[in-house]
Structures are given as structure tokens and as C-alpha cells.
Coordinates of C-alpha atoms and ligand atoms in Angstrom, one line a residue:
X35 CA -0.9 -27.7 -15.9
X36 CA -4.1 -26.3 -16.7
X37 CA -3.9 -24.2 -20.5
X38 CA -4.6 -20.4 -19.3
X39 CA -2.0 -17.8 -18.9
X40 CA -0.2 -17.8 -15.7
X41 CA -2.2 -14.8 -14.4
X42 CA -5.4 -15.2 -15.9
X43 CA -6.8 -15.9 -12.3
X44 CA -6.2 -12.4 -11.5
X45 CA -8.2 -11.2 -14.1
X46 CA -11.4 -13.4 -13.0
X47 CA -10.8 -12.0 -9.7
X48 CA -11.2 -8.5 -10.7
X49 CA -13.9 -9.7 -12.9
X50 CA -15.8 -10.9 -10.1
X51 CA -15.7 -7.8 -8.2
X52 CA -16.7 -5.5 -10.9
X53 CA -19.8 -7.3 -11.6
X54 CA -20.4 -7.4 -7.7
X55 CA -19.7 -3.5 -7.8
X56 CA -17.0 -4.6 -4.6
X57 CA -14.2 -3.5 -6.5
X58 CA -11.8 -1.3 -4.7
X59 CA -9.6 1.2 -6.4
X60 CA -7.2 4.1 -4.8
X61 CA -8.4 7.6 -4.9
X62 CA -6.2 10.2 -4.5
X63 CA -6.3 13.1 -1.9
X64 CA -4.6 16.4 -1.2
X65 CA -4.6 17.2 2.7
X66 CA -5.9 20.8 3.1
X67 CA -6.6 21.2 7.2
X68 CA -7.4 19.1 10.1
X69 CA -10.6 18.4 8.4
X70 CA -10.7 19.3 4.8
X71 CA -9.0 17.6 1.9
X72 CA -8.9 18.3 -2.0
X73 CA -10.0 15.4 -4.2
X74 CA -9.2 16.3 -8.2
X75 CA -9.5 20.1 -7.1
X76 CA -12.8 19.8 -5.0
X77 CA -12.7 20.8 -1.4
X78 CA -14.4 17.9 1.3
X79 CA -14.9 18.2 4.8
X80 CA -13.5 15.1 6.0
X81 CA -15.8 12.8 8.2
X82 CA -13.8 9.7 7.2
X83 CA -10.6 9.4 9.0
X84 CA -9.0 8.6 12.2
X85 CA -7.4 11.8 13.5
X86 CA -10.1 12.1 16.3
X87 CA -8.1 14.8 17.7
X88 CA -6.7 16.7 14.5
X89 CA -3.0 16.2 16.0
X90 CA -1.7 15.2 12.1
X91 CA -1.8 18.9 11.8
X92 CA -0.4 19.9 15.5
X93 CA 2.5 22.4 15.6
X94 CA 3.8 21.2 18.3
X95 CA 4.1 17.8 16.8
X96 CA 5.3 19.3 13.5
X97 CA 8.2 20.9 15.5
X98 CA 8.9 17.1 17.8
X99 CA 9.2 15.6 14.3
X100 CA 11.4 18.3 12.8
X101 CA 13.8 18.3 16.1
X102 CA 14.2 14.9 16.1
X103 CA 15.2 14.4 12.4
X104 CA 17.7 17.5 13.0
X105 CA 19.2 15.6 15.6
X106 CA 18.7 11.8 14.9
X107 CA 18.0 11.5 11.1
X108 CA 15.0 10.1 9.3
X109 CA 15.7 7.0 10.1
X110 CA 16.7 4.1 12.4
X111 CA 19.0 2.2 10.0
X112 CA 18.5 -1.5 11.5
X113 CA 16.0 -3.2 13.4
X114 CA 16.1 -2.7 17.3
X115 CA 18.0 -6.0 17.8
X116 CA 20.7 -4.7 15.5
X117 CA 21.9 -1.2 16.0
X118 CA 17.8 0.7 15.6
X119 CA 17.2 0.5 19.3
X120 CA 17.9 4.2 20.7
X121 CA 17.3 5.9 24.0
X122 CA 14.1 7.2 22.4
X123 CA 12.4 4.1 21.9
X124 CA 13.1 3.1 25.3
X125 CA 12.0 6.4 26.7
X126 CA 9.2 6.2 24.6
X127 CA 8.3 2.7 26.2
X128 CA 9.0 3.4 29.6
X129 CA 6.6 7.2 29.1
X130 CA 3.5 4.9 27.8
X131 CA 3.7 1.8 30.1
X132 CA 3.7 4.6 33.0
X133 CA 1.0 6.8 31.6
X134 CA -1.1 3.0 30.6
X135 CA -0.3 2.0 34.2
X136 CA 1.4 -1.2 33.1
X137 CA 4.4 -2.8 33.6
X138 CA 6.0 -2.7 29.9
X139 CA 5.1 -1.4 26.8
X140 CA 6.7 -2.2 23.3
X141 CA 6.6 -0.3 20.1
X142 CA 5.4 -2.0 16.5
X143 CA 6.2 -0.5 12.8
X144 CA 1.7 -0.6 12.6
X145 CA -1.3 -2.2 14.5
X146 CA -1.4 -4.7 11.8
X147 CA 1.7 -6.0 12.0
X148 CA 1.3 -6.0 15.8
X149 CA -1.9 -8.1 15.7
X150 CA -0.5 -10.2 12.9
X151 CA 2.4 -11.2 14.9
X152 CA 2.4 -11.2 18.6
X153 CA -0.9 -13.6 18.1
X154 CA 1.0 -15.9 16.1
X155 CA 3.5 -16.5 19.0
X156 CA 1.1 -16.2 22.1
X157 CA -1.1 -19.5 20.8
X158 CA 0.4 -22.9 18.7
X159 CA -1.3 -25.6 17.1
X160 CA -2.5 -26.7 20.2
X161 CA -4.3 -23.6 21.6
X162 CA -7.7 -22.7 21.2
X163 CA -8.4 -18.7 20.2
X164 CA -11.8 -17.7 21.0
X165 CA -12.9 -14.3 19.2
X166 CA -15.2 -11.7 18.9
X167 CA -17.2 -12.0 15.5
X168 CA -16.3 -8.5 14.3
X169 CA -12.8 -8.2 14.9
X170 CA -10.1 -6.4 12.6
X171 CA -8.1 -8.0 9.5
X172 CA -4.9 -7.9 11.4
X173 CA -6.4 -9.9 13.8
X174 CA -7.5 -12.7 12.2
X175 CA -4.1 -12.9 10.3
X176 CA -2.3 -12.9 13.8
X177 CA -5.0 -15.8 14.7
X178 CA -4.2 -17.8 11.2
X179 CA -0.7 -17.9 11.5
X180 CA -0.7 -19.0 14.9
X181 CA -2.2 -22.2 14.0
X182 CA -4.6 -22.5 16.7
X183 CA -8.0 -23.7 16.2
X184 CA -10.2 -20.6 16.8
X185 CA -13.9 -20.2 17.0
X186 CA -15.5 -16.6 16.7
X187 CA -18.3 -15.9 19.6
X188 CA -21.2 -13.4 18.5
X189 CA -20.6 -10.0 18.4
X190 CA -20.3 -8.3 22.2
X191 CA -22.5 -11.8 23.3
X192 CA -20.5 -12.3 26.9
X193 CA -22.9 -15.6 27.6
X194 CA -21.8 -16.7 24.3
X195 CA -18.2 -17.0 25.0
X196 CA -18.8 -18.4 28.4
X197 CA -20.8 -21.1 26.8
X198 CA -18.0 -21.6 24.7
X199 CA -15.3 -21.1 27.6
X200 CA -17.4 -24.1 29.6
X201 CA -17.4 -26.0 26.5
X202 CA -13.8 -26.3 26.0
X203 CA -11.9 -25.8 29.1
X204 CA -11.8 -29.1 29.9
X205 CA -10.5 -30.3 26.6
X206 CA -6.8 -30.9 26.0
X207 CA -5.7 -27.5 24.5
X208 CA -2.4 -26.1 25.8
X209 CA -4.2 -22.9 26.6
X210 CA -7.0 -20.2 25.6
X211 CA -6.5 -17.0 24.2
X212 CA -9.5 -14.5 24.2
X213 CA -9.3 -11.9 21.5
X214 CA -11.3 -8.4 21.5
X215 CA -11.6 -5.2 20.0
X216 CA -12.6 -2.1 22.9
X217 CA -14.2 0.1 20.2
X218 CA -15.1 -1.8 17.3
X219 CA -14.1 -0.2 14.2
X220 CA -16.2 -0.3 11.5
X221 CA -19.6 -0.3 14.6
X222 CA -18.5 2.4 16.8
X223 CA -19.7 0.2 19.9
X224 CA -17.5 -0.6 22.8
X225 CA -18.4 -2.3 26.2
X226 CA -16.3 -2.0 29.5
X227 CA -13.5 -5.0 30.1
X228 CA -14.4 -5.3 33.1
X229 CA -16.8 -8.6 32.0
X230 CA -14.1 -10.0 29.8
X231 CA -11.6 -9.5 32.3
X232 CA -13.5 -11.7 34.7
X233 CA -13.8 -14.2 32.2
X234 CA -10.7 -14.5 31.6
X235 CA -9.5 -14.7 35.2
X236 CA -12.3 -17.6 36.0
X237 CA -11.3 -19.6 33.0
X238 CA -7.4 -19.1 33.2
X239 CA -7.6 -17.8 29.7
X240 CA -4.6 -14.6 27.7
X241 CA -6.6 -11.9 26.8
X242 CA -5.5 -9.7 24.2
X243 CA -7.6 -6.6 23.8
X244 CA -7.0 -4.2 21.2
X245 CA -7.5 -0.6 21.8
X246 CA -6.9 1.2 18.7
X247 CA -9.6 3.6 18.4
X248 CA -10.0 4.3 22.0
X249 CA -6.7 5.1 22.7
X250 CA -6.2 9.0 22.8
X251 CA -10.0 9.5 22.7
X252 CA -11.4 7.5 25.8
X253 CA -10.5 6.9 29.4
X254 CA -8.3 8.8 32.0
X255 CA -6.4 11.1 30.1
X256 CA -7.4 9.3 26.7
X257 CA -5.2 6.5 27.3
X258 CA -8.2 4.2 26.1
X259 CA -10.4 1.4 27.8
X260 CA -7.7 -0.7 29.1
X261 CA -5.5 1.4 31.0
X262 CA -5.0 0.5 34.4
X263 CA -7.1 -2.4 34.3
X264 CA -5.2 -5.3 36.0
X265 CA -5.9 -9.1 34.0
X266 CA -5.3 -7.7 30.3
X267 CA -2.4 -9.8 29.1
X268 CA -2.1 -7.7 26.5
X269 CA -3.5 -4.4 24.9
X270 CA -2.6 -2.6 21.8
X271 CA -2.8 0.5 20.8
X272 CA -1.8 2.5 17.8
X273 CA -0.5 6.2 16.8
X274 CA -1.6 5.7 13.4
X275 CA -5.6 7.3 14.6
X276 CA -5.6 9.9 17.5
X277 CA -2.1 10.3 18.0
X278 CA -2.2 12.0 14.3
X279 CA 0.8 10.3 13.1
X280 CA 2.1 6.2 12.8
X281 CA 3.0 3.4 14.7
X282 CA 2.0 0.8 17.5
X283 CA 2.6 -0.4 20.3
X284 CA 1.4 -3.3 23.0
X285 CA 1.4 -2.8 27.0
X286 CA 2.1 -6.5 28.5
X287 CA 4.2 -7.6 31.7
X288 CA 8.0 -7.5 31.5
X289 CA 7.9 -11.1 30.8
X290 CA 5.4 -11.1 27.8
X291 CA 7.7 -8.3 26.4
X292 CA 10.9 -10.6 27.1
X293 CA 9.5 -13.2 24.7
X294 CA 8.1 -11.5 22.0
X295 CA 11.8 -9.7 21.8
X296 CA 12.8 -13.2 21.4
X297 CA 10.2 -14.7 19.7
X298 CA 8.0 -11.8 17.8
X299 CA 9.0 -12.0 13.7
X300 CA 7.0 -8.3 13.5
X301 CA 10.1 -7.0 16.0
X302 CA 12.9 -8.9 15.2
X303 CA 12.9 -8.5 11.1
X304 CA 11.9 -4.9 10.9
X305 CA 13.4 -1.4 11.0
X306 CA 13.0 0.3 14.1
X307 CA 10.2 3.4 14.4
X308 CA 12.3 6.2 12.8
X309 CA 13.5 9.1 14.9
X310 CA 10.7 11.6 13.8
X311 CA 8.0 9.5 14.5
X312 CA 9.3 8.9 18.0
X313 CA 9.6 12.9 18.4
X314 CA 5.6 12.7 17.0
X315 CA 4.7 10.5 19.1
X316 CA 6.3 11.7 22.6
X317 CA 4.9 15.5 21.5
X318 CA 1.1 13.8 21.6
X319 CA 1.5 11.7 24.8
X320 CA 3.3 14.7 26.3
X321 CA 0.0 16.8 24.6
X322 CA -3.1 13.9 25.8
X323 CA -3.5 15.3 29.3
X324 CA -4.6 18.5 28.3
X325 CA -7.1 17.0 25.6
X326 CA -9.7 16.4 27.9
X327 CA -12.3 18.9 26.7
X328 CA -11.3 18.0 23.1
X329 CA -12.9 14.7 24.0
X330 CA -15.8 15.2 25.4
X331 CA -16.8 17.5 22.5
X332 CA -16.2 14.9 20.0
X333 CA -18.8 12.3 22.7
X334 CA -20.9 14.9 22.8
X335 CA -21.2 15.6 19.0
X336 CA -21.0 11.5 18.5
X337 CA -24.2 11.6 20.4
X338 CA -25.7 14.6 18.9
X339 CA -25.4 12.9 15.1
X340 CA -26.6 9.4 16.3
X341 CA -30.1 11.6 17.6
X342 CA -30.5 13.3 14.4
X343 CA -29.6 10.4 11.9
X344 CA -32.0 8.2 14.3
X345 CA -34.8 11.3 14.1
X346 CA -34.2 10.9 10.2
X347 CA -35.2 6.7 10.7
X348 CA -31.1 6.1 10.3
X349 CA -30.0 2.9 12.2
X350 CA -26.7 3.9 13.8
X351 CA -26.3 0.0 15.0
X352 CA -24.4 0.1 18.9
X353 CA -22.9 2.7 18.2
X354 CA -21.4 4.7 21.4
X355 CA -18.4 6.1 20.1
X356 CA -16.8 8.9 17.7
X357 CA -17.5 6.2 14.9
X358 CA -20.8 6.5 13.7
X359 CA -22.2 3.9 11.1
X360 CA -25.4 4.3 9.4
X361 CA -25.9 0.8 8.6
X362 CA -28.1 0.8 4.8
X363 CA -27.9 -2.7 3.8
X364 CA -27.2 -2.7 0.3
X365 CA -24.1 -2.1 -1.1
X366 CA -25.6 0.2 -3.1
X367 CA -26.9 2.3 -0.7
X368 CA -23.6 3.0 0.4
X369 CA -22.3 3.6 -2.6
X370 CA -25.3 5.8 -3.6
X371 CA -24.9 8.0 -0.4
X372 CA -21.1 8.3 -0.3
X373 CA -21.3 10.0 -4.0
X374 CA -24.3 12.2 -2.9
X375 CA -22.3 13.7 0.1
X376 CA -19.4 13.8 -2.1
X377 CA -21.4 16.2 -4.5
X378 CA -22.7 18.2 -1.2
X379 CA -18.6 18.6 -0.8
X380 CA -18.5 15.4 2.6
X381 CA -16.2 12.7 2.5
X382 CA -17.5 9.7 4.4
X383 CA -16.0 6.0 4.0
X384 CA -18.4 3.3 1.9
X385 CA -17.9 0.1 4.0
X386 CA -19.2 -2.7 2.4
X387 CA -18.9 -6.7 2.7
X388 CA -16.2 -8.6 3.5
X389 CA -14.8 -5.7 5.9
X390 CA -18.9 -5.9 7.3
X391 CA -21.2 -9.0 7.4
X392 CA -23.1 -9.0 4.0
X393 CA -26.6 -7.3 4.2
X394 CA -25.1 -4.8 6.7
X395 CA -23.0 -2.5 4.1
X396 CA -22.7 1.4 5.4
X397 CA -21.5 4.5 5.6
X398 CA -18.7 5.2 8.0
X399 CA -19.0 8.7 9.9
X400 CA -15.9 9.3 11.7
X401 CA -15.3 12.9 13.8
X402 CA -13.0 15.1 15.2
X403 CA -12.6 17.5 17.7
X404 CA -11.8 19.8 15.3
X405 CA -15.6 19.7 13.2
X406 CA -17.7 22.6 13.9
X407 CA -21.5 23.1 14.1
X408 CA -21.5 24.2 10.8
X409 CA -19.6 20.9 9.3
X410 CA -22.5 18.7 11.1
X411 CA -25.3 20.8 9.9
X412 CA -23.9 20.7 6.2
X413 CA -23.5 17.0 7.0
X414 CA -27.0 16.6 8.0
X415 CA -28.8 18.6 5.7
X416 CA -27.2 16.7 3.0
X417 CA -28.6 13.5 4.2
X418 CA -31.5 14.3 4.7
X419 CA -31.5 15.9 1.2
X420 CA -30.4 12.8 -0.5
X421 CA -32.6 11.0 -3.1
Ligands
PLP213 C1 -6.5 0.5 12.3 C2 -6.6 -0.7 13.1 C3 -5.5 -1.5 13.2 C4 -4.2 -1.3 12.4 O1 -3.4 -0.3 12.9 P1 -2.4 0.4 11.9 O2 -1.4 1.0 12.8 O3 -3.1 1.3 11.0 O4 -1.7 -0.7 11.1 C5 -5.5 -2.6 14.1 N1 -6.7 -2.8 14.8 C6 -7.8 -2.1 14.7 C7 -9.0 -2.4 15.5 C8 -7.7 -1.0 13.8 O5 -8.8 -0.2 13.7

């Protein structure tokens, strides 16, 4: 045994991110509105989160969650293969898969431990994962702990992973799982499935698409990129973002949702969504339909703030989305600009390596329906104020 305390490695780690000014600590926030929160006493507009629509806030959700604790509790006491699985959660189920256009959804606690556990049970030791460069945390743990060998194709490059798909289909691995993100979150960019879909078809390979930030903010009635589209295995999408409040689920066949009731640790050794967040999340499904101007506003103002930033020699990378990254480089940067807006009263998110490739650190610009002219132009003139 080496002579150091027990936990001395944790202070080198910490160490190590000082010095590389990565070190991440929690700041605390007070929510005020749809779009403002209080940080020690100071009022922000809020370009950094995930409620796309503002539905965190929605009275008519408030009331869902109120009614359903009235009537069901707070929570579901046991996991859903005990005694947590109630007539909501099927309803629930049965209400997405038919507004997705699939044949079976199935709810998750979050979209991480979704991605970190169906994956791990859809490929073994013998599988090969092929995935996009870029994708989520959650993913990559769900790809880890399935044990398969995985090798990550270049960002959106189509001809790179039919390279690979060529490459490998003839080698002796029990199957191929593809793994994507619609609309990449930390770029902004998405591309249709169609493509991968094809792919997947011609080389017999699972796809497993996750559609976390399109879902309540793209496609027919906001029920993201994949809906409806026949040869995705499996899609996810999450409540946590544009449904305003928390939770997951996946669309799949009956079958898939057989065996992950069987086989899925992230459903069988968890509490059951509670009650309230059920009522949440049936009030914003019940709500998405009559979103659709909400949505193209937020596309519209997307595009407006990737002209000016571009006019002000900003790189907004692929962006084509309600996420809007103005990719600086150097840590920094980021860092330098996220305290700047903070000053001009603007909250945006510092991303900075490993959740980006290094030399690619940014500012994160998120909207929401519910930001007006005057949030964008504060938002603007303070960039192009900054020194
Ligand atoms: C946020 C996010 C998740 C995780 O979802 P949670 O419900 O917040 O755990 C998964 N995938 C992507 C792409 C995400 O952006």
C-alpha cells in the first residue's frame, strides 16, 4: 500500500482542475418566472436552460401536479414490478406511444438512467456499438456497461459510418447497434433520420436515437424527429427539457418493451415516476398540440440570434436549433463572456472540455418561447459590448 492518506487522490484531482480553471462548483439559483432567476439577490434573464416552452411555470400543469398528489400521494411507494405500477403510468404509456405513433412506450425515473441502461442490455460483449462522436454522457455509460466494443464515427459524417458499417458487417459480432442524438445538445444541429434509418435497414443494424431536446419543440405537434418514422428501434425522449417538469421515457415495439421489463436494471430496481409527475406530464402532452406557434417563434428567434451573432463574426457551429453555441475556443473565453453577461444581468451556460472536444469551449444560448424582443436585444447588445 502506497504511504498517502486514503483520499489524498481526491485532493490531486481537484488540484488538477483548479490549475486548469475546469473546476466545477454549484451555484445556487432562485426561480423568479419562466425566464428570470435570482442569483445571490441579482435578477438574470435566463438563456441557459431547457424549458423551451416555459411549461415549468404552466398553471395548468401546476393544477395536474396538485390533483394528482390530492388524489394519489407524492409518491409511488415501490418500483413498477412491485406494487408502483398504477393506471397512470399505463395511461401515460399508451397516450405517448399513440401521439409518437409507435407501438409502446415505457417511462424512465431520467434520460440518463434511460441511456445508461436500456444500452447496456440491447448489445453484450459480442456486439459492436457504432456512435456519433458528440453524443451525451448517459450515452456513453449505457455503451460502457454494455460491454460491447464501440467505435465513435465523426460527428453527423453519414459516409463515415457506412465506411465503418462495410468494414464490420461481415465480422463475427452478434449484432450492430447504431447510436445517435436528433438535436445534439451542447451544438444545436440536428439532421433528418431518414439517412440513418436507411442505414440501418441496409446493414440490419438497432438504432437507438435519442430525442431529448427535440421532443416538445420539433416535428408534428412537437413530438420530436422520430415520431412516426418506421425503422427506429428505439427513441428517447425526456420531460426533464420542454415538458417543464422530470422524467423519461423510450418508444420501442411491444417486444423491445417486454424485455427491458425483464431485463432493464434502470426499470426493475427503481421507484416508479411519482403520481404528480405523471399529472405534469399528461397536462403537457394533453397541452403540445396547441404549442405550435410557440414553436415556430422560438425557430424563428433561433435563427434571428445565429444572423446577428454571425454579423458580429460569432461562429454558431451547425447550429439549426433553439440551442445556440457560440463556439470561442478557449476556455477562457467562455468563462470571460459568461461573467460579462452575468454583469449585463444574462445567464448563459460556460461549456467547456470534456462535455466539448478541447479547443471548441463555448457559450451555450438556449431559448424559450417565452423570451421577448427586448430579452434578445439586451442579450445582443451585451455581446457585442463585451471586452
Ligand atoms: C438531458 C439529456 C439527457 C438526460 O436526460 P435527464 O432526464 O435530464 O436525465 C439525455 N440525453 C440527452 C441528449 C440530453 O440532453
Amino acid at each position: 500500500m502506497p504511504n498517502t492518506h486514503k483520499l489524498a487522490f481526491i485532493d490531486k484531482a481537484l488540484t488538477t482542475r483548479t490549475q486548469k480553471k475546469l473546476l466545477r462548483t454549484l451555484q445556487t439559483f432562485e426561480p423568479a418566472d419562466a425566464i428570470t432567476v435570482c442569483k445571490h439577490g441579482k435578477t438574470l434573464i435566463d438563456f441557459s436552460g431547457n424549458d423551451y416552452l416555459g411549461l415549468s411555470k404552466h398553471p395548468q400543469i401546476i393544477a395536474a401536479v396538485q390533483k394528482y398528489a390530492q388524489r394519489y400521494g407524492v409518491g409511488s411507494t415501490a418500483s413498477r414490478l412491485v406494487s408502483g405500477n398504477y393506471s397512470i403510468h399505463e395511461e401515460l404509456e399508451n397516450k405517448l406511444a399513440i401521439s409518437y405513433g409507435s407501438e409502446s412506450a415505457l417511462l424512465f425515473s431520467t434520460g440518463f438512467q434511460a441511456n445508461s441502461t436500456v444500452l447496456s442490455v440491447l448489445a453484450d460483449r459480442n456486439s459492436l456499438i457504432l456512435c456519433d462522436r458528440l453524443i451525451h454522457n448517459s450515452l456513453i455509460q449505457g455503451i460502457i456497461a454494455s460491454r460491447a466494443q464501440f467505435i465513435r464515427y465523426r460527428h453527423q459524417d453519414l459516409e463515415h459510418l457506412e465506411k465503418l458499417l462495410s468494414h464490420h458487417a461481415s465480422k463475427n459480432y452478434n449484432r450492430i447497434v447504431i447510436v445517435s442524438e436528433t438535436v445534439f445538445s451542447m451544438d444545436g444541429d440536428y439532421l433528418p433520420p431518414t439517412p440513418l434509418i436507411q442505414l440501418a435497414q441496409q446493414y440490419q443494424a438497432i438504432l437507438y436515437l435519442d430525442d431529448a431536446h427535440a421532443f416538445g419543440v420539433l416535428g408534428k405537434n412537437g413530438m420530436g424527429l422520430t415520431a412516426g418514422q418506421k425503422g427506429v428501434d428505439v427513441a428517447i425522449g425526456t420531460f426533464g427539457k420542454a415538458f417543464g417538469s422530470f422524467g423519461a421515457f423510450i418508444t420501442c415495439s411491444n417486444k423491445i418493451r417486454d424485455y427491458l421489463v425483464n431485463t432493464c436494471s434502470g426499470i426493475i430496481y427503481t421507484t416508479a415516476l411519482p403520481p404528480p409527475i405523471i399529472g405534469a406530464i399528461i397536462a403537457a402532452l394533453d397541452l403540445m398540440p396547441q404549442l405550435e406557434s410557440q414553436r415556430q417563434f422560438l425557430q424563428q428567434q433561433a435563427q434571428v440570434l445565429r444572423e446577428q451573432l454571425q454579423a458580429l463574426r460569432y461562429s454558431t457551429g451547425a447550429s439549426n436549433s433553439q440551442i445556440v453555441p457560440m463556439i470561442l475556443g478557449d476556455e477562457s473565453k467562455a468563462l470571460s463572456l459568461t461573467r460579462w453577461l452575468e454583469n449585463q444581468g444574462i445567464l448563459v451556460a460556460a461549456i467547456r472540455p470534456p462535455t466539448v472536444p478541447v479547443g471548441t469551449a463555448r457559450i451555450r444560448i438556449t431559448l424559450s418561447s417565452q423570451h421577448r424582443k427586448e430579452h434578445y436585444s439586451r442579450l445582443v447588445q451585451a455581446i457585442q459590448s463585451w471586452k
